[in-house]
């Protein structure tokens, strides 16, 4: 029987190890943190919708985190694009540009929806349940933004 192990850096395992170590740490952190941010945002929307319990403190923390970490990541990527993007097909570069635009738009949408939900909550209203079209549009577009970002991470660094 043949057993492969990555304990010896040779052959395909060496390539995999080299490829994994060449991924910028900020990219790994951003890709992972976006999944956690998404879980928090969806949790806030779900709690508000299902139980009329608007977790504004959590959403406020998410907004600060998004502004500090992920918006700064977008700025870094805009100033110094990934070297693997230069060698990629045109469609992947276009996807990256569209993802960047969508991500920035979704950050602004998150600020907007947070302000409306906060205001409505103080008035005793449930923004998410009372504005289902806006809520589901937000959830759908946020999902598209996250999926496109994770897709880009996989295509640029893991494939």
Tab-separated table of C-alpha atoms in Angstrom:
chain	number	residue	atom	x	y	z
A	1	UNK	CA	0.000	0.000	0.000
A	2	UNK	CA	1.083	3.505	-0.689
A	3	UNK	CA	0.525	6.205	1.870
A	4	UNK	CA	1.165	9.871	1.127
A	5	UNK	CA	1.936	12.274	3.866
A	6	UNK	CA	2.920	15.914	3.795
A	7	UNK	CA	5.543	15.402	6.446
A	8	UNK	CA	8.259	15.428	3.753
A	9	UNK	CA	8.211	18.534	1.568
A	10	UNK	CA	8.683	16.884	-1.803
A	11	UNK	CA	6.543	16.279	-4.889
A	12	UNK	CA	2.932	17.483	-4.833
A	13	UNK	CA	3.005	18.022	-1.074
A	14	UNK	CA	5.861	20.502	-1.383
A	15	UNK	CA	3.847	22.464	-3.944
A	16	UNK	CA	0.813	22.502	-1.666
A	17	UNK	CA	2.876	23.670	1.313
A	18	UNK	CA	4.585	26.359	-0.755
A	19	UNK	CA	1.263	27.524	-2.162
A	20	UNK	CA	-0.360	27.749	1.284
A	21	UNK	CA	2.539	29.709	2.724
A	22	UNK	CA	2.443	32.155	-0.167
A	23	UNK	CA	-1.102	33.299	0.644
A	24	UNK	CA	-0.991	36.732	2.293
A	25	UNK	CA	-1.987	36.457	5.958
A	26	UNK	CA	-4.305	39.462	5.586
A	27	UNK	CA	-6.167	37.631	2.796
A	28	UNK	CA	-6.611	34.527	4.931
A	29	UNK	CA	-7.797	36.615	7.872
A	30	UNK	CA	-10.189	38.626	5.720
A	31	UNK	CA	-11.687	35.551	4.035
A	32	UNK	CA	-12.223	33.815	7.378
A	33	UNK	CA	-13.493	36.890	9.205
A	34	UNK	CA	-16.034	37.618	6.476
A	35	UNK	CA	-17.681	34.279	7.234
A	36	UNK	CA	-17.926	35.224	10.915
A	37	UNK	CA	-19.205	38.709	10.067
A	38	UNK	CA	-21.835	37.151	7.814
A	39	UNK	CA	-22.921	34.786	10.568
A	40	UNK	CA	-23.284	37.746	12.950
A	41	UNK	CA	-25.216	39.869	10.436
A	42	UNK	CA	-27.567	37.014	9.558
A	43	UNK	CA	-28.033	36.243	13.264
A	44	UNK	CA	-29.050	39.858	13.949
A	45	UNK	CA	-31.508	39.848	11.036
A	46	UNK	CA	-32.928	36.451	12.049
A	47	UNK	CA	-33.324	37.429	15.746
A	48	UNK	CA	-35.055	40.655	14.793
A	49	UNK	CA	-37.311	38.950	12.256
A	50	UNK	CA	-38.162	35.887	14.316
A	51	UNK	CA	-38.246	37.225	17.884
A	52	UNK	CA	-38.495	41.011	17.530
A	53	UNK	CA	-35.105	41.169	19.269
A	54	UNK	CA	-32.826	43.663	17.532
A	55	UNK	CA	-29.218	43.026	18.618
A	56	UNK	CA	-27.953	46.530	17.928
A	57	UNK	CA	-24.814	46.161	20.054
A	58	UNK	CA	-23.701	43.169	18.019
A	59	UNK	CA	-24.528	44.933	14.769
A	60	UNK	CA	-22.620	48.013	15.926
A	61	UNK	CA	-19.555	45.862	16.658
A	62	UNK	CA	-19.865	44.255	13.222
A	63	UNK	CA	-19.970	47.682	11.576
A	64	UNK	CA	-16.844	48.831	13.409
A	65	UNK	CA	-15.052	45.603	12.532
A	66	UNK	CA	-16.094	45.883	8.882
A	67	UNK	CA	-14.882	49.473	8.726
A	68	UNK	CA	-11.539	48.804	10.383
A	69	UNK	CA	-10.601	45.410	8.974
A	70	UNK	CA	-12.441	44.628	5.783
A	71	UNK	CA	-12.671	48.114	4.304
A	72	UNK	CA	-8.952	48.537	4.985
A	73	UNK	CA	-8.388	45.180	3.254
A	74	UNK	CA	-10.252	46.467	0.191
A	75	UNK	CA	-8.113	49.612	0.221
A	76	UNK	CA	-4.928	47.535	0.424
A	77	UNK	CA	-6.128	45.348	-2.456
A	78	UNK	CA	-6.982	48.412	-4.522
A	79	UNK	CA	-3.537	49.933	-3.990
A	80	UNK	CA	-1.628	46.654	-4.342
A	81	UNK	CA	-3.655	44.043	-6.238
A	82	UNK	CA	-2.884	40.397	-5.676
A	83	UNK	CA	0.054	39.231	-7.777
A	84	UNK	CA	-1.922	36.107	-8.682
A	85	UNK	CA	-4.601	38.362	-10.190
A	86	UNK	CA	-2.129	39.712	-12.758
A	87	UNK	CA	-1.680	36.241	-14.249
A	88	UNK	CA	-5.387	35.370	-14.143
A	89	UNK	CA	-7.853	35.287	-17.019
A	90	UNK	CA	-9.762	38.484	-17.783
A	91	UNK	CA	-13.038	37.118	-16.434
A	92	UNK	CA	-11.441	36.624	-13.008
A	93	UNK	CA	-10.149	40.199	-12.987
A	94	UNK	CA	-13.634	41.396	-13.932
A	95	UNK	CA	-15.128	39.234	-11.171
A	96	UNK	CA	-12.679	40.770	-8.674
A	97	UNK	CA	-13.636	44.295	-9.748
A	98	UNK	CA	-17.366	43.533	-9.531
A	99	UNK	CA	-16.859	41.889	-6.144
A	100	UNK	CA	-15.057	44.985	-4.862
A	101	UNK	CA	-17.861	47.260	-6.038
A	102	UNK	CA	-20.533	44.975	-4.568
A	103	UNK	CA	-18.655	44.664	-1.255
A	104	UNK	CA	-18.380	48.409	-0.864
A	105	UNK	CA	-22.046	48.841	-1.799
A	106	UNK	CA	-23.023	46.192	0.755
A	107	UNK	CA	-21.022	47.926	3.474
A	108	UNK	CA	-22.934	51.129	2.724
A	109	UNK	CA	-26.207	49.170	2.616
A	110	UNK	CA	-25.322	47.660	6.012
A	111	UNK	CA	-24.820	51.154	7.462
A	112	UNK	CA	-28.120	52.299	5.950
A	113	UNK	CA	-30.115	49.292	7.124
A	114	UNK	CA	-28.555	49.524	10.601
A	115	UNK	CA	-29.596	53.169	10.948
A	116	UNK	CA	-33.165	52.370	9.846
A	117	UNK	CA	-33.444	49.322	12.102
A	118	UNK	CA	-31.993	51.232	15.052
A	119	UNK	CA	-34.446	54.118	14.560
A	120	UNK	CA	-37.421	51.798	14.123
A	121	UNK	CA	-36.427	49.750	17.161
A	122	UNK	CA	-36.402	52.880	19.320
A	123	UNK	CA	-39.933	53.631	18.064
A	124	UNK	CA	-41.105	50.119	18.911
A	125	UNK	CA	-41.138	48.893	15.302
A	126	UNK	CA	-39.389	45.961	13.679
A	127	UNK	CA	-37.666	47.229	10.531
A	128	UNK	CA	-36.738	43.795	9.228
A	129	UNK	CA	-40.202	42.282	9.538
A	130	UNK	CA	-41.968	45.453	8.397
A	131	UNK	CA	-39.700	45.851	5.339
A	132	UNK	CA	-39.446	42.330	3.945
A	133	UNK	CA	-38.450	43.356	0.409
A	134	UNK	CA	-35.545	45.455	1.696
A	135	UNK	CA	-34.542	42.783	4.212
A	136	UNK	CA	-34.471	39.961	1.662
A	137	UNK	CA	-32.774	42.135	-0.960
A	138	UNK	CA	-30.080	42.876	1.629
A	139	UNK	CA	-29.712	39.191	2.571
A	140	UNK	CA	-29.513	38.131	-1.085
A	141	UNK	CA	-26.992	40.780	-2.099
A	142	UNK	CA	-24.902	40.226	1.043
A	143	UNK	CA	-24.826	36.507	0.231
A	144	UNK	CA	-23.726	37.249	-3.348
A	145	UNK	CA	-20.957	39.493	-2.033
A	146	UNK	CA	-19.674	36.882	0.427
A	147	UNK	CA	-19.879	34.008	-2.049
A	148	UNK	CA	-18.030	36.015	-4.693
A	149	UNK	CA	-15.304	36.946	-2.201
A	150	UNK	CA	-14.795	33.364	-1.048
A	151	UNK	CA	-14.847	32.232	-4.695
A	152	UNK	CA	-12.083	34.722	-5.507
A	153	UNK	CA	-10.014	33.540	-2.541
A	154	UNK	CA	-10.269	29.940	-3.733
A	155	UNK	CA	-9.547	30.801	-7.368
A	156	UNK	CA	-6.606	33.095	-6.612
A	157	UNK	CA	-4.909	31.112	-3.873
A	158	UNK	CA	-6.111	27.518	-3.745
A	159	UNK	CA	-6.679	26.419	-7.351
